[in-house]
Every structure is written in structure tokens, then in C-alpha cells.
JSON list of C-alpha atoms in Angstrom, two decimals:
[
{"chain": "C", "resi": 97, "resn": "UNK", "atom": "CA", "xyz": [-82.80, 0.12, 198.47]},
{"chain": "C", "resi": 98, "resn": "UNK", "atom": "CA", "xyz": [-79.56, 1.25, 197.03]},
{"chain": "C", "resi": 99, "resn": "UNK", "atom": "CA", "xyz": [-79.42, -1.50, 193.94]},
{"chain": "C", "resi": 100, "resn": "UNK", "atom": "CA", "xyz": [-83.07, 0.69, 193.11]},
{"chain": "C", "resi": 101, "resn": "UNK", "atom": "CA", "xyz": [-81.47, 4.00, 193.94]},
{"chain": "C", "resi": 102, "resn": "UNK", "atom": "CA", "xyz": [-78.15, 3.11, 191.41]},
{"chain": "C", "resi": 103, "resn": "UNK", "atom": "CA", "xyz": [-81.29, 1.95, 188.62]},
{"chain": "C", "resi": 104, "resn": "UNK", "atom": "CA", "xyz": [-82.24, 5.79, 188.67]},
{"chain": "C", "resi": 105, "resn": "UNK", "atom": "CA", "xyz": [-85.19, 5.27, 191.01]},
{"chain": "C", "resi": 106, "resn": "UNK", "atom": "CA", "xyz": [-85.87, 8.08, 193.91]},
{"chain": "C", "resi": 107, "resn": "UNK", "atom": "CA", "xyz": [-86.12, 6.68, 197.08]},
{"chain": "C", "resi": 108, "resn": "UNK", "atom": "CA", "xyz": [-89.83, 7.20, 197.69]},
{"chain": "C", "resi": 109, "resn": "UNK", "atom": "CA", "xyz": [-89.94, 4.96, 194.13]},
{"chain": "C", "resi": 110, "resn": "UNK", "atom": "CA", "xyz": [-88.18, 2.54, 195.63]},
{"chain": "C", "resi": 111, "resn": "UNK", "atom": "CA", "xyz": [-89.76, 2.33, 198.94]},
{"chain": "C", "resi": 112, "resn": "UNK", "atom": "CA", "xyz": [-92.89, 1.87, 197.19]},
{"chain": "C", "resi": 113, "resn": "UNK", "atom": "CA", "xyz": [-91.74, -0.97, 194.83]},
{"chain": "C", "resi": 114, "resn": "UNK", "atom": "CA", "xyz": [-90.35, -2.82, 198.07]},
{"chain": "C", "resi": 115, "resn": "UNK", "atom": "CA", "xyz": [-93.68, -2.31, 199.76]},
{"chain": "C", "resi": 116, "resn": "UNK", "atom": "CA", "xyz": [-95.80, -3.89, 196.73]},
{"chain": "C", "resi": 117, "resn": "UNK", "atom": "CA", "xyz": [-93.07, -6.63, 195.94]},
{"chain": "C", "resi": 118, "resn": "UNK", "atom": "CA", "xyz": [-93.51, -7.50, 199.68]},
{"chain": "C", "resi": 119, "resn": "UNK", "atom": "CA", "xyz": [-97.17, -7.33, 199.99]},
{"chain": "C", "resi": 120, "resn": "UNK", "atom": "CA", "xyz": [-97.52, -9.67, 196.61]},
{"chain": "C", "resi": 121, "resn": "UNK", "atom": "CA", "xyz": [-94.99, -12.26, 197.22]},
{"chain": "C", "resi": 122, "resn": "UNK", "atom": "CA", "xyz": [-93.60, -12.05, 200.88]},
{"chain": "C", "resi": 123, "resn": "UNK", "atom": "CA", "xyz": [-90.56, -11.13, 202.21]},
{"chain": "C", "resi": 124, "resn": "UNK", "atom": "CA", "xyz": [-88.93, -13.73, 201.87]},
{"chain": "C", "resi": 125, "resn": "UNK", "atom": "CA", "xyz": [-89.45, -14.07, 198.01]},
{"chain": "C", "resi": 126, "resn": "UNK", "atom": "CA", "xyz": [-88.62, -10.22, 197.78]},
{"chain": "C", "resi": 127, "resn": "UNK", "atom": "CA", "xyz": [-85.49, -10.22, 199.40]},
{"chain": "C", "resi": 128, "resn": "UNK", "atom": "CA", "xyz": [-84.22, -13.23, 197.57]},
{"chain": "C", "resi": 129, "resn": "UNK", "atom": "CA", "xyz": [-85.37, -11.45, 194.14]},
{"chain": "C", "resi": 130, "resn": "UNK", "atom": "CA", "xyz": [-83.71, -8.31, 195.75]},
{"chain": "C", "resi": 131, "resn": "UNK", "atom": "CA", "xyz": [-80.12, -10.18, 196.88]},
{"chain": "C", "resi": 132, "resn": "UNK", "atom": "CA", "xyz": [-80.19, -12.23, 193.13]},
{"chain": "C", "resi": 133, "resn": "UNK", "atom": "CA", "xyz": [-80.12, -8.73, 191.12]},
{"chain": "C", "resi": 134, "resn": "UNK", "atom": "CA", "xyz": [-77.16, -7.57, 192.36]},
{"chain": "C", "resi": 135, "resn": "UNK", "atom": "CA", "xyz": [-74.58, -6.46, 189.45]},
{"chain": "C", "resi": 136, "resn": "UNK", "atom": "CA", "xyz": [-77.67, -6.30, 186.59]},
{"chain": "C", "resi": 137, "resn": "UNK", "atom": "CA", "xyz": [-78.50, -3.94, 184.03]},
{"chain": "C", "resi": 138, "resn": "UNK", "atom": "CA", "xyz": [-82.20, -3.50, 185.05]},
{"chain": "C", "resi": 139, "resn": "UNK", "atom": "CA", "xyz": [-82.54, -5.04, 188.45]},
{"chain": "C", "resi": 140, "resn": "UNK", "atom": "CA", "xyz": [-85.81, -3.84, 188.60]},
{"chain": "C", "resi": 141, "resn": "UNK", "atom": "CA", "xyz": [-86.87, -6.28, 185.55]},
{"chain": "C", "resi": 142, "resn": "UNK", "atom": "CA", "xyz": [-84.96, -8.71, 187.00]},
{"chain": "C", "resi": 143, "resn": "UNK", "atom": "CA", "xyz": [-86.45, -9.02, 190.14]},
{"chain": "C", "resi": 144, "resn": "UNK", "atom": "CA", "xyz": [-89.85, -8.34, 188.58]},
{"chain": "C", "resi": 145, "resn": "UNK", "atom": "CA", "xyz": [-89.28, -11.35, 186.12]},
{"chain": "C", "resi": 146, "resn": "UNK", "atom": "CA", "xyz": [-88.24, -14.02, 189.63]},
{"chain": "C", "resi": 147, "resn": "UNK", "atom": "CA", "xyz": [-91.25, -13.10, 191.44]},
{"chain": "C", "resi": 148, "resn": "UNK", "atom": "CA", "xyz": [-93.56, -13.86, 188.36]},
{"chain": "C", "resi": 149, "resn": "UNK", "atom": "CA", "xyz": [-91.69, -17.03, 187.49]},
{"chain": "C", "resi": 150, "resn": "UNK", "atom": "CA", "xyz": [-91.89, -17.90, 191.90]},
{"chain": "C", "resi": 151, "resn": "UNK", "atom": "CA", "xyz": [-95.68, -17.45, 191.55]},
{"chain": "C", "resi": 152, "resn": "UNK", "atom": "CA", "xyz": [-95.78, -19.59, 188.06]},
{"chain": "C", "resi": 153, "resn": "UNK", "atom": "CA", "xyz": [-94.01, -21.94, 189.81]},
{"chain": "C", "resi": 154, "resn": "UNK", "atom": "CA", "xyz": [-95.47, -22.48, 193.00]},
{"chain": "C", "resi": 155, "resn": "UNK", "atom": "CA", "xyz": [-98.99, -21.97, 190.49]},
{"chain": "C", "resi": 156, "resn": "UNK", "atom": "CA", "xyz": [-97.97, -25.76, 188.75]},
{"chain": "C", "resi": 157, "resn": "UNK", "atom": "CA", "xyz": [-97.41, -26.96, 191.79]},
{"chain": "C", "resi": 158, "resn": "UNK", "atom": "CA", "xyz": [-100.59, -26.27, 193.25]},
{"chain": "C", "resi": 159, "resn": "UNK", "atom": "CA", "xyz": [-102.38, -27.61, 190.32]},
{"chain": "C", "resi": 160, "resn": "UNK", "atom": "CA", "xyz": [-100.28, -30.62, 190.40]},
{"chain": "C", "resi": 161, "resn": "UNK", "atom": "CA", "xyz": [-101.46, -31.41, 193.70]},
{"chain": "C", "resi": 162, "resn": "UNK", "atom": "CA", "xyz": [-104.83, -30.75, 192.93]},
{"chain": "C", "resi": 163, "resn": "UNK", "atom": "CA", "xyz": [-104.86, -33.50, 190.43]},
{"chain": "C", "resi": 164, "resn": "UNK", "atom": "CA", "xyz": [-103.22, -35.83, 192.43]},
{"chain": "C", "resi": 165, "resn": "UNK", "atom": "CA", "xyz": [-106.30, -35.29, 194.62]},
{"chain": "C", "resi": 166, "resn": "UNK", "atom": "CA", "xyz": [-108.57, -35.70, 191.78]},
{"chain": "C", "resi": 167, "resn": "UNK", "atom": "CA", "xyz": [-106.98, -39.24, 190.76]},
{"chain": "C", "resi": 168, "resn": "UNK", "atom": "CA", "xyz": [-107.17, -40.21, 194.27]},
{"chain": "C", "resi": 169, "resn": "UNK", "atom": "CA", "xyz": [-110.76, -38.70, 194.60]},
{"chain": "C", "resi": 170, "resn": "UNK", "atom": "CA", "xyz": [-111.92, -40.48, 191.36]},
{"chain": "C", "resi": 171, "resn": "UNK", "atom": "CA", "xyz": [-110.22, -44.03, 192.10]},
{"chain": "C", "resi": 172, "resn": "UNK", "atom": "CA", "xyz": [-111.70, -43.88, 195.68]},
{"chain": "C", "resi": 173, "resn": "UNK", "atom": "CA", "xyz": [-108.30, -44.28, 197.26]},
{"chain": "C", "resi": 174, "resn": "UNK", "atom": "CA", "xyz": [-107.67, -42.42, 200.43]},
{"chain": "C", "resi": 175, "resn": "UNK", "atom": "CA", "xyz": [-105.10, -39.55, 199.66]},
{"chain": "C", "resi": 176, "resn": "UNK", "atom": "CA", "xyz": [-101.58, -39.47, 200.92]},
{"chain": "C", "resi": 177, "resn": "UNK", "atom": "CA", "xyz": [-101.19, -38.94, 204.74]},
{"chain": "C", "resi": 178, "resn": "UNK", "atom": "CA", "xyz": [-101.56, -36.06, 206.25]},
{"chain": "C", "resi": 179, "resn": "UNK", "atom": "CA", "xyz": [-98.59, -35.19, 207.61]},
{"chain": "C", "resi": 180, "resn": "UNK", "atom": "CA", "xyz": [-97.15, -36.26, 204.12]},
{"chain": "C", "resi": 181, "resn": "UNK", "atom": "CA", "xyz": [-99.16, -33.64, 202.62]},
{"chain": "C", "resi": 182, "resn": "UNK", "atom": "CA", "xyz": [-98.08, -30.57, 205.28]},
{"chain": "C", "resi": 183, "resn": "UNK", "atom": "CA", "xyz": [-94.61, -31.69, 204.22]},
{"chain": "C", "resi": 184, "resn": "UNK", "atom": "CA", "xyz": [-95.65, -31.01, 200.27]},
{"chain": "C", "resi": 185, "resn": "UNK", "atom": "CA", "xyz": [-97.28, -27.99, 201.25]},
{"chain": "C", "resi": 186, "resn": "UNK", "atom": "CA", "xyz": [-93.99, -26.07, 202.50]},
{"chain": "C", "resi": 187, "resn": "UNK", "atom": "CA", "xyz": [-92.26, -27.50, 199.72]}
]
């Protein structure tokens, strides 16, 4: 809360910011964005702009796997495994 205090935000602000970063990406995601702004200019932007590009990212790979389904689905071959797929899941 202190990198968001030094960027000029009060510490109700901040608290806030946390809470919504944490309920949209997890806290895991948040405090990595958090840790990764360290020394910026704007580490608000910053972590703003990680969590978007976590979500794009994690976005393609859903749809990836989706049409990997799809091929599989269409060819009538059964899919990968399924612990194979629990693995790609946490991935």
C-alpha cells in the first residue's frame, strides 16, 4: 500500500484499488502486478496495464483450447486425456 501511497493516492484510495484489483484478478495476479511496479513512474498504470494483458492472455488461451476441442469434436477423435487436460488448465 505504500508504492500507492508514494503515487499520491490516500490510503482509503488505495485500499479500494487493492480490493477491486483482488476481486477481478486474484491475489495472486495482484500481488505479482503489485511486487513488478516497484521503482515506476505510475505504478498504478503499470499494474493496471499486467492485469489486462494476464486476462488477454489467459483469454487466448482459453480460446485456444476451445478449438482444439472443436478439431477434435469435428474429426470425431476423442480429446486429449483427462488428466492431460487438468494439467493445461493450471497452466
Amino acid at each position: 500500500m505504500a508504492l500507492l501511497g508514494e503515487a499520491g493516492l490516500s490510503t482509503k484510495s488505495a485500499r479500494a484499488l487493492i480490493a477491486k484489483w483482488f476481486n477481478a484478478h486474484g491475489e495472486e495476479a495482484t500481488n505479482a502486478a503489485m511486487i513488478s511496479a516497484a521503482g515506476r513512474a505510475e505504478p498504478v498504470s503499470w499494474i493496471e496495464a499486467r492485469l489486462r494483458t494476464k486476462v488477454a492472455t489467459l483469454d487466448e488461451a482459453r480460446e485456444a483450447s476451445r478449438s482444439t476441442a472443436e478439431r477434435y469434436r469435428r474429426m470425431a477423435i476423442p480429446g486429449p486425456p483427462a488428466d492431460l487436460r487438468k494439467v493445461e488448465e493450471h497452466a
